[in-house]
Each structure stands twice: as structure tokens, then as C-alpha cells.
mmCIF file of C-alpha atoms in Angstrom:
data_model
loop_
_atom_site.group_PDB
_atom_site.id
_atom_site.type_symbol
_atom_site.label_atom_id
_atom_site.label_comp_id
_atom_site.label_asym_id
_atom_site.label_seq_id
_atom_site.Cartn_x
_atom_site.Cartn_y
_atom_site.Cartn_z
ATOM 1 C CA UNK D 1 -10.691 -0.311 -4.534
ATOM 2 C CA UNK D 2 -13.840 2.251 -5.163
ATOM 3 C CA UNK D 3 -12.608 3.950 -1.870
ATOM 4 C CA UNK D 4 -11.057 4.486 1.285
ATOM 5 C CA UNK D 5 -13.251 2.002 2.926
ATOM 6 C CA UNK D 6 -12.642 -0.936 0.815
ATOM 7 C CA UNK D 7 -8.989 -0.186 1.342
ATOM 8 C CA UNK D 8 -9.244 0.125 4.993
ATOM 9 C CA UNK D 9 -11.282 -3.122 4.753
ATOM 10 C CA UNK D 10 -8.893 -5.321 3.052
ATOM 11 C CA UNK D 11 -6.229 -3.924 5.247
ATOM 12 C CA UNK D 12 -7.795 -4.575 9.033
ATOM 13 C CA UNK D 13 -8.232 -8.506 7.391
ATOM 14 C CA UNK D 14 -4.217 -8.328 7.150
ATOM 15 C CA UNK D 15 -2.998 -9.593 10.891
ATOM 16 C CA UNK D 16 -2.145 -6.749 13.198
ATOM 17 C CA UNK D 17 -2.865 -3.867 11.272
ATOM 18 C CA UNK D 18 -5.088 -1.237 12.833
ATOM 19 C CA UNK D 19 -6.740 2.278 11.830
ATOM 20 C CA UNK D 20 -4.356 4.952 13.040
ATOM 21 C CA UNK D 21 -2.852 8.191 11.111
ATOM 22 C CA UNK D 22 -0.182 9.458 9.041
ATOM 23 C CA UNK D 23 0.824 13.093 9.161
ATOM 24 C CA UNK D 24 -2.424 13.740 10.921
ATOM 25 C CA UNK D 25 -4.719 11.654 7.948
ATOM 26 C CA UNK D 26 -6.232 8.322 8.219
ATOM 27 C CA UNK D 27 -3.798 5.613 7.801
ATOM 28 C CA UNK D 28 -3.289 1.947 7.948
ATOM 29 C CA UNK D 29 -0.939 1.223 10.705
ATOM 30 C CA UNK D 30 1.617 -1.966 11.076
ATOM 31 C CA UNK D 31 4.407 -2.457 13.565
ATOM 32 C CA UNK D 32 4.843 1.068 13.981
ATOM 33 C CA UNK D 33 4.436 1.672 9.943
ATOM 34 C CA UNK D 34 2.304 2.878 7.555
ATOM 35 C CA UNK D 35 0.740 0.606 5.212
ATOM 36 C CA UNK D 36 -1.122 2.952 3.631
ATOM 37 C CA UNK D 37 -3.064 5.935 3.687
ATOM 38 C CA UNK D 38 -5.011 9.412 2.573
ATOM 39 C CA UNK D 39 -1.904 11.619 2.326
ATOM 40 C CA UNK D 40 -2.291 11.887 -1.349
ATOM 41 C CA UNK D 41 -2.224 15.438 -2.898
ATOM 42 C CA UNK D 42 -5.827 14.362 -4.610
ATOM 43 C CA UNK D 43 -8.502 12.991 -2.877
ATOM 44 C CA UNK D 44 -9.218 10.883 -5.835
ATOM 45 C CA UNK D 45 -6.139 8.487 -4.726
ATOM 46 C CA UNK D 46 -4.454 7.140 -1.863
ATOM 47 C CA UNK D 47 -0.953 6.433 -0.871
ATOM 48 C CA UNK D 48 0.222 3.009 -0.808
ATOM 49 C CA UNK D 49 3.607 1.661 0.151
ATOM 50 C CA UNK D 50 5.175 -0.507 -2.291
ATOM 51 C CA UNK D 51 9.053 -1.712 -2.769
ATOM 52 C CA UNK D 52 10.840 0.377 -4.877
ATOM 53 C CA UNK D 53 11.679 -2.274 -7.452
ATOM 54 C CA UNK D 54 8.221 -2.278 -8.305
ATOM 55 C CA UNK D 55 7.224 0.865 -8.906
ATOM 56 C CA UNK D 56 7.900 1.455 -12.197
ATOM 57 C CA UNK D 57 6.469 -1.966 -13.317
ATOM 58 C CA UNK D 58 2.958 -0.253 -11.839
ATOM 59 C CA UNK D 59 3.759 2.858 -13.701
ATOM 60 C CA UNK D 60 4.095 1.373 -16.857
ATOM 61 C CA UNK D 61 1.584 -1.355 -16.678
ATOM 62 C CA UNK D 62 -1.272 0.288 -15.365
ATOM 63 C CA UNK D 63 -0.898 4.442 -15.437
ATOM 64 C CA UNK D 64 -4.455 4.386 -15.114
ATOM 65 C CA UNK D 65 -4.405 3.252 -11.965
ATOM 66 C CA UNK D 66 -0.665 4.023 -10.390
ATOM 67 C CA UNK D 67 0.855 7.371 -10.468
ATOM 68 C CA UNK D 68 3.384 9.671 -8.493
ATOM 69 C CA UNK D 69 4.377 13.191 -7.964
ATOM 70 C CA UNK D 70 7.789 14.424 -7.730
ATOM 71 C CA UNK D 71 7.242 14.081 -3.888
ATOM 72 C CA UNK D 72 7.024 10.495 -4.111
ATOM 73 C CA UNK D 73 9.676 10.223 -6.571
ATOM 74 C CA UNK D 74 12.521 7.717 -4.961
ATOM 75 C CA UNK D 75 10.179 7.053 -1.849
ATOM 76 C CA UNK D 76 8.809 3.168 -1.543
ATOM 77 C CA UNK D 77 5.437 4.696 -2.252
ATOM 78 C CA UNK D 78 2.950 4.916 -5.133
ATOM 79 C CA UNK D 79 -0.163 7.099 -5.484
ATOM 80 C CA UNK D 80 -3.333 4.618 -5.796
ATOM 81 C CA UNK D 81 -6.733 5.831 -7.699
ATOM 82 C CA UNK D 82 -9.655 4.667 -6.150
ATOM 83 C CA UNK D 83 -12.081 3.003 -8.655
ATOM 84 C CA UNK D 84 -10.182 0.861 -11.396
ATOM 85 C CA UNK D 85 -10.505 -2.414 -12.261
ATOM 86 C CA UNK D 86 -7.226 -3.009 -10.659
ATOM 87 C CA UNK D 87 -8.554 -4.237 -6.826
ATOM 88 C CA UNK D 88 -7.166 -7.578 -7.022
ATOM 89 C CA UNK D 89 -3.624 -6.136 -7.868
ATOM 90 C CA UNK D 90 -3.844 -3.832 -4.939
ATOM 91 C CA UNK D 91 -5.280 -6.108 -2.006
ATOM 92 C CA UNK D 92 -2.113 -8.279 -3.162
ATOM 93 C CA UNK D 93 0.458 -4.851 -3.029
ATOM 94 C CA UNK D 94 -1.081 -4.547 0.278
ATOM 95 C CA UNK D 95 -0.223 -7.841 1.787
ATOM 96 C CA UNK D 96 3.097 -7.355 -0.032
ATOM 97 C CA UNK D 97 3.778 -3.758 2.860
ATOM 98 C CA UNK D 98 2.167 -6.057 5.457
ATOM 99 C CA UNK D 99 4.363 -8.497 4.454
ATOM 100 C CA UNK D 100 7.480 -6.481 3.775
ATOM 101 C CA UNK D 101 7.008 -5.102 7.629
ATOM 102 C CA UNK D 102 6.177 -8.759 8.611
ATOM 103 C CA UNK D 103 8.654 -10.508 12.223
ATOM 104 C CA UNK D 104 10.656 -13.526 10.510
ATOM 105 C CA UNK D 105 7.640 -15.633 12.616
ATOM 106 C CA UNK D 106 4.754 -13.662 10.841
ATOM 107 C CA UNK D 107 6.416 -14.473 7.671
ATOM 108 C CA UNK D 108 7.098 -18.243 8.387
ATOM 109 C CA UNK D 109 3.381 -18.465 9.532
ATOM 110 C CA UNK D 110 1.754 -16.388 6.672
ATOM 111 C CA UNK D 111 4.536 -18.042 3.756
ATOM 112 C CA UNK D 112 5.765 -16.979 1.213
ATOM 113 C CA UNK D 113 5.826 -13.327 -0.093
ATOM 114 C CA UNK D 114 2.575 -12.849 -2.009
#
């Protein structure tokens, strides 16, 4: 993703979610949660909600792209920098918090976890 934009972009095309905020920044919203959003401590990145089995699989694949502070240290969260080559890998991590937050029915209907 080059920027916020293309992030909020592939996000709105997820069912349900909507532009809202998080701690008073811009934020993609779902079922009362926050997909994702420009909380980061450098406004090079974003923050993106991710399981926490998988973060350090995106740490140590791709530090070029993933990265944390101490803050988000044992949070399901990952810090995101805009402008790798890495925007097919994050439109799917996003789909995976839409899905993750997903009713049993918006699962069934959408399938299986991407």
C-alpha cells in the first residue's frame, strides 16, 4: 500500500467496514473494531491488526515492511510501512481482521479464512 488511501480503499471494499477513528486518528472501523488505522508513532506506517500467531512470521519474513515498538509488543497489532512491494500480503492481512471480527453468517457467506 503507497498510502493511507490505498489502505482505506481496500478496506471500504471489505463488507461493513466504514471510515471512523481510533484514539482520535483515522481508522478503519468493523463491528465496533478497528481494522486498522494511523495511530502509528511514524507517519511513514500504519497500524494494522493481525492475530498474534502471526506476527512474528511478518517480522521475520518481511522486516522491511512489518515492524513494532515495545507498545505493540504482545498486542494483536503490527506496524505497516506504506510503500513496499508487499500490497498483496496486506489487502489479504486485512480481510484476515475483517474476517477475524466476521458474525458466524459473514463467515459462512464470505468462506473460508483467507
Amino acid at each position: 500500500m503507497k498510502d493511507w488511501a490505498e489502505v482505506v480503499a481496500a478496506g471500504l471494499a471489505l463488507p461493513g467496514v466504514e471510515l471512523g477513528t481510533s484514539y482520535g486518528q483515522p481508522a478503519l472501523r468493523f463491528r465496533n473494531g478497528t481494522l486498522a488505522g494511523t495511530t502509528a508513532p511514524d507517519p511513514g506506517s500504519f497500524v494494522l491488526h493481525v492475530a498474534l500467531a502471526e506476527k512474528d512470521v511478518l517480522l521475520d519474513t518481511d522486516p522491511a515492511t512489518f515492524w513494532q515498538t515495545d507498545h505493540y509488543r504482545d498486542w494483536p497489532a503490527i506496524l505497516v510501512r506504506y510503500g513496499t512491494d508487499a500490497r498483496d500480503r496486506i489487502a489479504l492481512l486485512l480481510e484476515r481482521a475483517w474476517w477475524d471480527r466476521a458474525t458466524l453468517r459473514q463467515r459462512r457467506d464470505r468462506g473460508e479464512r483467507p
